[in-house]
PDB file of C-alpha atoms in Angstrom:
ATOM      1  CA  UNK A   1      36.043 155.553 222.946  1.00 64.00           C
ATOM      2  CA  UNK A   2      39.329 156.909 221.681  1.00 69.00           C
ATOM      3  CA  UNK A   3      41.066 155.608 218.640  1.00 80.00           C
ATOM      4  CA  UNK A   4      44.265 155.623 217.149  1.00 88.00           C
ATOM      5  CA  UNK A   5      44.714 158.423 214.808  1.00 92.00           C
ATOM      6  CA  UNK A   6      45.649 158.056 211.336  1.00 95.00           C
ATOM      7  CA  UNK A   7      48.728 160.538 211.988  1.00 94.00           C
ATOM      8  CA  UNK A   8      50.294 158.137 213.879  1.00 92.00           C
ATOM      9  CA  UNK A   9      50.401 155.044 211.652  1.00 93.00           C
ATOM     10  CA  UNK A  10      50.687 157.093 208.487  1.00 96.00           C
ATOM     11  CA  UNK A  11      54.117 157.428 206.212  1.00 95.00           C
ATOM     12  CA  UNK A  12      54.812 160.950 206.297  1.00 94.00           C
ATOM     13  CA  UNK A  13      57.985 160.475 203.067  1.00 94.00           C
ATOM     14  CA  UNK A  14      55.888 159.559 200.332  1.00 96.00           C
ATOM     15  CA  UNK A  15      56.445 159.301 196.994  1.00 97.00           C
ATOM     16  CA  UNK A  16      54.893 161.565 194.546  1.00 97.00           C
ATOM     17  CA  UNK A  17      54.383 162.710 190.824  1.00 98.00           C
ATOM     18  CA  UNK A  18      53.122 165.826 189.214  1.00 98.00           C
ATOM     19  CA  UNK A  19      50.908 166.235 186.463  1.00 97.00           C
ATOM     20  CA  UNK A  20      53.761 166.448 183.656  1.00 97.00           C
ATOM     21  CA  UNK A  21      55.536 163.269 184.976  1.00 98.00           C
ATOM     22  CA  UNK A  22      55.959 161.071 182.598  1.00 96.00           C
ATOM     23  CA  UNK A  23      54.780 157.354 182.068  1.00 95.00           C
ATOM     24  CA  UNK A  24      57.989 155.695 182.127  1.00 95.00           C
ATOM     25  CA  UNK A  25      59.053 157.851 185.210  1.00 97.00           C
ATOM     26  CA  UNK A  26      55.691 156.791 187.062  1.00 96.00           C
ATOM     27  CA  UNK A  27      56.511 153.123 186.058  1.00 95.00           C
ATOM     28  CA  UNK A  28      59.796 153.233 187.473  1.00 97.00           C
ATOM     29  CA  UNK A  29      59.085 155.336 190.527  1.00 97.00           C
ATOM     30  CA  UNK A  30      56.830 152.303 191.693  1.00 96.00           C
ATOM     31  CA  UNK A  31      59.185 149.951 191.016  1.00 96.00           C
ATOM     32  CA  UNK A  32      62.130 151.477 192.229  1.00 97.00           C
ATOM     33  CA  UNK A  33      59.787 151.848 195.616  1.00 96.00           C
ATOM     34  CA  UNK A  34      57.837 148.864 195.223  1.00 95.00           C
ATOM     35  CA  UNK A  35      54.581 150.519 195.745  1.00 95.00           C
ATOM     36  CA  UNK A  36      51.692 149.784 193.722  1.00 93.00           C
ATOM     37  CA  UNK A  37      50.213 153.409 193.567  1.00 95.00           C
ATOM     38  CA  UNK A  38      51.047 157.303 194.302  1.00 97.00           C
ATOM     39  CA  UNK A  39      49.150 160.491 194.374  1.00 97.00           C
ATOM     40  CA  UNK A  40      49.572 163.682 191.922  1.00 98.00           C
ATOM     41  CA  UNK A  41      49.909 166.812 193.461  1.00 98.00           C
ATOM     42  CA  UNK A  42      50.120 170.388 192.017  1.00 97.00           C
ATOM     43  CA  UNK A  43      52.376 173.260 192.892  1.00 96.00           C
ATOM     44  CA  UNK A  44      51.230 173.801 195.666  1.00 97.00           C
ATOM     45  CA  UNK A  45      51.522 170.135 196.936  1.00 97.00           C
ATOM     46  CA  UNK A  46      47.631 169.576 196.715  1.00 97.00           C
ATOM     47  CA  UNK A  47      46.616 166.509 195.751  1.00 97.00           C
ATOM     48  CA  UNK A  48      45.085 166.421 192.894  1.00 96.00           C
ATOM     49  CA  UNK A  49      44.615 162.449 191.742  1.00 96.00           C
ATOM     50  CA  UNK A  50      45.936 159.188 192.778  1.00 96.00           C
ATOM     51  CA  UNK A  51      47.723 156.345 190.220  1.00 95.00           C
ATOM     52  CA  UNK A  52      47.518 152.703 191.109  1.00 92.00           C
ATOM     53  CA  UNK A  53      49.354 150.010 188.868  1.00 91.00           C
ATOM     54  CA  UNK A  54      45.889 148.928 187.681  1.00 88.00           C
ATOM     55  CA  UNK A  55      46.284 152.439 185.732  1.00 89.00           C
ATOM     56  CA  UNK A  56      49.172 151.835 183.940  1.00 89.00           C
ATOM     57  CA  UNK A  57      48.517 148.197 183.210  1.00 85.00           C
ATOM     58  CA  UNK A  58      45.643 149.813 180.789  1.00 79.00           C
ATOM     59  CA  UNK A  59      48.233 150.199 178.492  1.00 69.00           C
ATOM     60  CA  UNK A  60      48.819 146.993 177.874  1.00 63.00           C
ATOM     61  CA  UNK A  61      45.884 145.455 178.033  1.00 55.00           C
ATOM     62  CA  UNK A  62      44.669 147.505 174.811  1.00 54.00           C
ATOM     63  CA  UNK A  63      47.996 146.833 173.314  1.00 48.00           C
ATOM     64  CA  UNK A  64      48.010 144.272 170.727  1.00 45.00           C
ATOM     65  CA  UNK A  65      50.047 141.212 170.737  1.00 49.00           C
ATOM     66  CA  UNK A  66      52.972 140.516 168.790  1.00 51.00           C
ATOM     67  CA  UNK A  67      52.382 138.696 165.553  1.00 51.00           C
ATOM     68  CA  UNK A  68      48.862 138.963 165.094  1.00 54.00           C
ATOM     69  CA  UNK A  69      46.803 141.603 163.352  1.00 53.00           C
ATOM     70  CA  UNK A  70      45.259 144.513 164.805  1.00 54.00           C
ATOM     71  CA  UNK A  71      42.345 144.025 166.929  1.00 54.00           C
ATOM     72  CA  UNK A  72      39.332 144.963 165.742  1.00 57.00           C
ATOM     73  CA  UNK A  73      37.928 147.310 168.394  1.00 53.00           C
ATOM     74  CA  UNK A  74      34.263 148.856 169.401  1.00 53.00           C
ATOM     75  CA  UNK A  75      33.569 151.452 169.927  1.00 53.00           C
ATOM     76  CA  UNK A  76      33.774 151.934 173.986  1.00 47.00           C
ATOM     77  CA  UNK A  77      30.771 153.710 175.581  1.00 47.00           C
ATOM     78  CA  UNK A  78      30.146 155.083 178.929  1.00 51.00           C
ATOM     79  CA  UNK A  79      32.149 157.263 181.225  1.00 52.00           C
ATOM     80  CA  UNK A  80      33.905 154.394 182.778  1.00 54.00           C
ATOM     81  CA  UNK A  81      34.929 152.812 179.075  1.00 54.00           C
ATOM     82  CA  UNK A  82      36.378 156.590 177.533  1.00 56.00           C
ATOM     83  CA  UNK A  83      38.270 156.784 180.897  1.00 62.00           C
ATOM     84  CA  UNK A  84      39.970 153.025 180.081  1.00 63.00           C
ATOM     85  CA  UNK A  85      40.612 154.006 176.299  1.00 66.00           C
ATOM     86  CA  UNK A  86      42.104 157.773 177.690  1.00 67.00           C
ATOM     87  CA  UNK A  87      44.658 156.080 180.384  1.00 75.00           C
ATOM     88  CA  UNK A  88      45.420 153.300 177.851  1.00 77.00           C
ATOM     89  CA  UNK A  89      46.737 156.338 175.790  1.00 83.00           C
ATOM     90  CA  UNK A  90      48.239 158.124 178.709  1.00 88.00           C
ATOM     91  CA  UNK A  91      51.773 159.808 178.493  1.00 92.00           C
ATOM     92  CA  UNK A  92      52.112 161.687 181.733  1.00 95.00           C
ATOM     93  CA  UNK A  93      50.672 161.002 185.112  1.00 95.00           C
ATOM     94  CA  UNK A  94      47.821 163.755 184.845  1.00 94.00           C
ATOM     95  CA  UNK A  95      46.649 162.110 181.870  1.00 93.00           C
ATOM     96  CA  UNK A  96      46.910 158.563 183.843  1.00 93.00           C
ATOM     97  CA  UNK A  97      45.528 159.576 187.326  1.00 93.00           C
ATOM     98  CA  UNK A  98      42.152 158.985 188.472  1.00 91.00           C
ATOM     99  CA  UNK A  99      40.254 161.675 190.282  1.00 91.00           C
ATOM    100  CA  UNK A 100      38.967 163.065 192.409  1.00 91.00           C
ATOM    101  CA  UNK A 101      41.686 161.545 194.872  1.00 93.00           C
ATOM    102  CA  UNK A 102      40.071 159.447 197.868  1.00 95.00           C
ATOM    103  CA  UNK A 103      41.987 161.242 201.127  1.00 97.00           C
ATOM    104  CA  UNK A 104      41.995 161.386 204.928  1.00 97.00           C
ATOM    105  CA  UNK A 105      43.460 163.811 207.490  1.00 97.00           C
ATOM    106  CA  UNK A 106      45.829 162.992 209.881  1.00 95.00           C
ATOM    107  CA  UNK A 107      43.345 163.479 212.685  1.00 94.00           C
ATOM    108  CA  UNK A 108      40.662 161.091 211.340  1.00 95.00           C
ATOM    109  CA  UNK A 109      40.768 157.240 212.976  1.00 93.00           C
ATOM    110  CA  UNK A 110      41.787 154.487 211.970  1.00 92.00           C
ATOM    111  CA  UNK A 111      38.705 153.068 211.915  1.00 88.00           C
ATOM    112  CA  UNK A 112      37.496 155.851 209.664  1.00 92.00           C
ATOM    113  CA  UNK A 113      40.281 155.134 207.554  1.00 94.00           C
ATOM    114  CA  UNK A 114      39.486 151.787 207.164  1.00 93.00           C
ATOM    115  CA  UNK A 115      36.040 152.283 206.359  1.00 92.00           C
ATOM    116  CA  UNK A 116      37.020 154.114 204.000  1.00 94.00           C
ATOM    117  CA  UNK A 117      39.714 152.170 202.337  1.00 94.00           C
ATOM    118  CA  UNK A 118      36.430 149.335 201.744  1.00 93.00           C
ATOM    119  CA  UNK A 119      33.874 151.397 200.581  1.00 94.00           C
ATOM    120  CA  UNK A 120      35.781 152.774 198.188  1.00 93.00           C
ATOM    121  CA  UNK A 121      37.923 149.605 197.697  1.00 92.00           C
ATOM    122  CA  UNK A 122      41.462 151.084 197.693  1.00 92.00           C
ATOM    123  CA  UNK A 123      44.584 150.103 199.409  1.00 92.00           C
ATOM    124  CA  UNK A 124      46.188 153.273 200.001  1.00 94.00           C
ATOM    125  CA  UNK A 125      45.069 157.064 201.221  1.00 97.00           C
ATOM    126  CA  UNK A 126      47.471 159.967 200.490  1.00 97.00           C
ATOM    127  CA  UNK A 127      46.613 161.899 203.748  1.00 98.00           C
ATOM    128  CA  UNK A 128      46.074 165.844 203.836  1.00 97.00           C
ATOM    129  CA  UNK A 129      46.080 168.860 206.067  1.00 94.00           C
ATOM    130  CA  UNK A 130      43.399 171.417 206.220  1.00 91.00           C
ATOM    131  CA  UNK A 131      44.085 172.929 202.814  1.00 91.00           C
ATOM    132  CA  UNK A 132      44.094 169.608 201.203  1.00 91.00           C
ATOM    133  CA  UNK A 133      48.339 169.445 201.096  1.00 96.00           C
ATOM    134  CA  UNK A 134      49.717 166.106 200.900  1.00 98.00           C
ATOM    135  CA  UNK A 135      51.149 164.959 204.696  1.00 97.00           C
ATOM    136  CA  UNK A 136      51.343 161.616 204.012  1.00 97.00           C
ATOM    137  CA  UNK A 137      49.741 158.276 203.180  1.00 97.00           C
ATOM    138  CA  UNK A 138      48.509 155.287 204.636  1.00 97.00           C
ATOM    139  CA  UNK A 139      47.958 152.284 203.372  1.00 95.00           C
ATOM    140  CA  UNK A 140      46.649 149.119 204.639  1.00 93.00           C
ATOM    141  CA  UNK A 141      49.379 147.098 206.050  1.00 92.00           C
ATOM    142  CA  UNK A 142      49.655 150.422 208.108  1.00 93.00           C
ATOM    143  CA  UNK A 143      46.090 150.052 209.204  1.00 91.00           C
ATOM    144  CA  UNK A 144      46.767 146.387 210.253  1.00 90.00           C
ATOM    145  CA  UNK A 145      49.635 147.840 212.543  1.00 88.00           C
ATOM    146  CA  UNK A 146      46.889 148.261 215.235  1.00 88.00           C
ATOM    147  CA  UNK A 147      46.301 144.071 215.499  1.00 88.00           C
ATOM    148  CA  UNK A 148      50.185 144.491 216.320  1.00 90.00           C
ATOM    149  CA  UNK A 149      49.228 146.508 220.147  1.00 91.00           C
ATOM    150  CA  UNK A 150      50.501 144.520 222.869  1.00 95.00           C
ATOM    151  CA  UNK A 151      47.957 142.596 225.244  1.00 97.00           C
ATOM    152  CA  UNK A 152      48.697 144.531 228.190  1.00 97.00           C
ATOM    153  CA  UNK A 153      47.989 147.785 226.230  1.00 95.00           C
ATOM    154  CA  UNK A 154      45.027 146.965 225.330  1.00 96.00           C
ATOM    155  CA  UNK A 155      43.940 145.585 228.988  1.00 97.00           C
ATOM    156  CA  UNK A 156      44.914 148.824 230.411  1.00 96.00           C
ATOM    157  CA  UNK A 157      42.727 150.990 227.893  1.00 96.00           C
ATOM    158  CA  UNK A 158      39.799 148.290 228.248  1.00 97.00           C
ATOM    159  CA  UNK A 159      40.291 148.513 232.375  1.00 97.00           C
ATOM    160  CA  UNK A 160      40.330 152.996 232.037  1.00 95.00           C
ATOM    161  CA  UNK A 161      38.064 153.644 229.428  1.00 94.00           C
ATOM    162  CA  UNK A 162      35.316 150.790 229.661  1.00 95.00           C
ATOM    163  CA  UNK A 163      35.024 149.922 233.067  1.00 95.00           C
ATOM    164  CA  UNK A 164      36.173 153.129 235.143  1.00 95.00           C
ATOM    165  CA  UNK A 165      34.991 155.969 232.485  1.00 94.00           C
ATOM    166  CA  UNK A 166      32.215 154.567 230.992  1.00 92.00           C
ATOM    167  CA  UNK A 167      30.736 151.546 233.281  1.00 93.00           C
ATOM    168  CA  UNK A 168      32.210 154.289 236.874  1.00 94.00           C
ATOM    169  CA  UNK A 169      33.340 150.889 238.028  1.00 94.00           C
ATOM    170  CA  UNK A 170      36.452 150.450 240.460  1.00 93.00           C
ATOM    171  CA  UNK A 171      39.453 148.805 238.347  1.00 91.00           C
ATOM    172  CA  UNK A 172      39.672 145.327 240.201  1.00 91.00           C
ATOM    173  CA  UNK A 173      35.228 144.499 239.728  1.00 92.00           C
ATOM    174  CA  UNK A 174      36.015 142.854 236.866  1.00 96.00           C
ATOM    175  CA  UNK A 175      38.526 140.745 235.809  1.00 98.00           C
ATOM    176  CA  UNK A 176      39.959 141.327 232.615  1.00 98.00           C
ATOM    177  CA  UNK A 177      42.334 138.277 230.345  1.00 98.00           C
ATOM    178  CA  UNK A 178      43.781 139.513 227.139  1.00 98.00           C
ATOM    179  CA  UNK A 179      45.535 136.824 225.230  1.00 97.00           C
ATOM    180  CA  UNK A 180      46.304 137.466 221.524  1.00 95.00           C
ATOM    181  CA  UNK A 181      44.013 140.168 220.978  1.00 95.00           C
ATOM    182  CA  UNK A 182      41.146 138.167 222.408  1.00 97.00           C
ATOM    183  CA  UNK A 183      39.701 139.817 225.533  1.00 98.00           C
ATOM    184  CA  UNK A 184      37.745 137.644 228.543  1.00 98.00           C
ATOM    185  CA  UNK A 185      35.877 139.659 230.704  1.00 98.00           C
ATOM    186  CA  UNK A 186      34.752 138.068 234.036  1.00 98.00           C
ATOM    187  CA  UNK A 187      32.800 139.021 236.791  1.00 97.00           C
ATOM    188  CA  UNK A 188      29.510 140.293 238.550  1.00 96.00           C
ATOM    189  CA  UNK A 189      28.141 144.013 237.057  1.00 96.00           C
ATOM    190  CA  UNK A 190      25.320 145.328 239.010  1.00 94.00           C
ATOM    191  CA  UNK A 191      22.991 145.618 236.077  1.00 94.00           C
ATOM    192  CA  UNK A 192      22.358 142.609 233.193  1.00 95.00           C
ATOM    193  CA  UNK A 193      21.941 146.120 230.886  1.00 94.00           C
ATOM    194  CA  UNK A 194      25.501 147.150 232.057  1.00 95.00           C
ATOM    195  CA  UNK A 195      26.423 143.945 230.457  1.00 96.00           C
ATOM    196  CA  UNK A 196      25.929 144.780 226.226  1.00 96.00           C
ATOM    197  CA  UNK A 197      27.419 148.094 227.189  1.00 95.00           C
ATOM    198  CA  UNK A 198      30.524 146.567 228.419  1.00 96.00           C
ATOM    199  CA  UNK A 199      31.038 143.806 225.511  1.00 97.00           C
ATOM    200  CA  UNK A 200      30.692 146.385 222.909  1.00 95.00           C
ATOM    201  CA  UNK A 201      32.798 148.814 223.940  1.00 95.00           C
ATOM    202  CA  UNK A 202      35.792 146.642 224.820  1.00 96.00           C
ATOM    203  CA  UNK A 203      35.083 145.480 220.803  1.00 95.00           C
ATOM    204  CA  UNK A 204      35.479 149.045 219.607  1.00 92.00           C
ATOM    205  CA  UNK A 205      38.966 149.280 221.145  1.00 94.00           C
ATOM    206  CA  UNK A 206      41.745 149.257 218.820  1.00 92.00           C
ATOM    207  CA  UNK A 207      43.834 145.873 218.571  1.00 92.00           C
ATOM    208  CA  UNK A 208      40.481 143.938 219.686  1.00 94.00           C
ATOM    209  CA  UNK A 209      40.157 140.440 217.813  1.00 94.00           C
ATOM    210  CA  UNK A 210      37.104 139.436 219.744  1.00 96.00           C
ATOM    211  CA  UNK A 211      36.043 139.275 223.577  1.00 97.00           C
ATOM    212  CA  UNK A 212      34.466 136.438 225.748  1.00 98.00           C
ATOM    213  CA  UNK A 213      31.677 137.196 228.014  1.00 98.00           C
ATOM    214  CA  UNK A 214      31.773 135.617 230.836  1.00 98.00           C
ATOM    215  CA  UNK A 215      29.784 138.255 232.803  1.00 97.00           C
ATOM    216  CA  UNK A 216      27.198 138.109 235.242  1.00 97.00           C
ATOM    217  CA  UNK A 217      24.719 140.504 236.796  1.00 96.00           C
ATOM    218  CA  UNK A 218      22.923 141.102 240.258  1.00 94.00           C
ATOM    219  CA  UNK A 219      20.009 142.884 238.761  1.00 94.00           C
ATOM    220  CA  UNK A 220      17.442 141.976 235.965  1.00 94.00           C
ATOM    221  CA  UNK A 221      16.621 145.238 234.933  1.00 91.00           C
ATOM    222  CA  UNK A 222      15.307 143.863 231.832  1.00 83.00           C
ATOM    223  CA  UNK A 223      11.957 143.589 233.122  1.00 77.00           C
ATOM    224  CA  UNK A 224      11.535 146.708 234.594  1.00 72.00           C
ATOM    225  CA  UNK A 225       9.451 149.448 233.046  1.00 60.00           C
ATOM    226  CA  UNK A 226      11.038 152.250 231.125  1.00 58.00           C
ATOM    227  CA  UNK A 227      10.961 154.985 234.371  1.00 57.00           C
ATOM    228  CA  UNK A 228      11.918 152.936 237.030  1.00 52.00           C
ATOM    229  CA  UNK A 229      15.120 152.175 234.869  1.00 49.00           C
ATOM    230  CA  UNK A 230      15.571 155.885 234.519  1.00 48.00           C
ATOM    231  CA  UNK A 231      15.080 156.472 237.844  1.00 42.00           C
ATOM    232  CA  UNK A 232      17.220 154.187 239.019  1.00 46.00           C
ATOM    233  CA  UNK A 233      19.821 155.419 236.548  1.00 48.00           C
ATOM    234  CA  UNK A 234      19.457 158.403 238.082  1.00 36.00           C
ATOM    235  CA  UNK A 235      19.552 157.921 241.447  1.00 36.00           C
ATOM    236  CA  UNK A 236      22.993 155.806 240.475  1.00 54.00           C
ATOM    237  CA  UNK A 237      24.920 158.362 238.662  1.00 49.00           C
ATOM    238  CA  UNK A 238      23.869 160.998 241.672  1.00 34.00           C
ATOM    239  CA  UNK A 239      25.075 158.533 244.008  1.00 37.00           C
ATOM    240  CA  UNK A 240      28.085 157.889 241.966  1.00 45.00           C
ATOM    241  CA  UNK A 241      29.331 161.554 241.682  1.00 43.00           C
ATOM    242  CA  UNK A 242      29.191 161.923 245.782  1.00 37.00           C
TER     243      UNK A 242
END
């Protein structure tokens, strides 16, 4: 199954800082832009660390409030706590950055992306060529962009890729209703295994929200033993390529 790559949904002008930028330039680079994060490259436009506004709102969460005494702080232990204290005290962006940066590459998926973006729990990817050179970034409102492919798009790629490249079925066998994402597929396959096959791959296709079965089958192959459905699998697929 083919997906959309991240190359094409990606914002190739993105807004950047080095490792010398300074805190208040950061601060207003992401308001002036109303972003909530950017990566840090070096000279050579590698990225070398990413800064969200969660970074920069360390500072004032250490800082103490107006009219009241000092806070009497402990001591902060662990890697995780030293890296709080260090950006709370940041001046420039190297100093405020978190690294290693989370990337993709223009030629991953956008499913891959996404994955990604939830495992790791961010909400942007600065996206980089072979040599790790910032290309762009993607973020995910850009990644939602794919629930925005029109219905008939996504019948024709359910139609080519499911039914006559995967399932060798001619395009009119099965009938097949998109209507706001949601995909009804109708109809008589040949085998009741053919039917999973066909379900799940018309889920995998990008702009998907969900798909109705409504399929039936002429064969319960379900019941025969493991060669005679590889025989007959075979005997198909010759018959098939004639």
């Amino acid at each position: 199954m083919k997906h959309g790559k991240v190359g094409t949904v990606m914002t190739d002008d993105v807004v950047r800082a080095v490792y010398a930028t300074p805190f208040k330039e950061v601060a207003r680079l992401l308001a002036d832009h109303r972003i909530s994060g950017l990566p840090v490259v070096d000279a050579d436009e590698k990225v070398i660390g990413v800064i969200s506004e969660t970074d920069l709102m360390m500072r004032q969460a250490e800082a103490d409030e107006p009219g009241r005494p000092p806070r009497r702080r402990r001591p902060l232990l662990g890697r995780g706590a030293r890296s709080m204290r260090a950006k709370a005290r940041a001046r420039t962006a190297g100093q405020l950055m978190s690294r290693p940066a989370v990337t993709v590459h223009a030629e991953d998926t956008i499913v891959q992306a996404a994955r990604t973006m939830a495992a790791r729990r961010v909400e942007r990817l600065p996206v980089v060529d072979a040599e790790d050179r910032l290309v762009g970034i993607v973020t995910r409102r850009d990644l939602l962009q794919v629930f925005l492919r029109p219905d008939d798009a996504i019948r024709r790629t359910v139609v080519q890729e499911v039914l006559v490249d995967t399932l060798w079925l001619a395009p009119q066998t099965i009938d097949v209703h998109v209507e706001e994402g949601v995909v009804t597929l109708s109809g008589q396959l040949e085998r009741r295994s053919e039917i999973p096959v066909a379900v799940h791959m018309t889920q995998q296709v990008d702009g998907v929200v969900a798909v109705t079965d409504k399929l039936t089958f002429r064969l319960d192959d379900s019941r025969l033993q493991p060669d005679e459905q590889a025989l007959r699998g075979i005997a198909d697929e010759w018959i098939r390529k004639l």
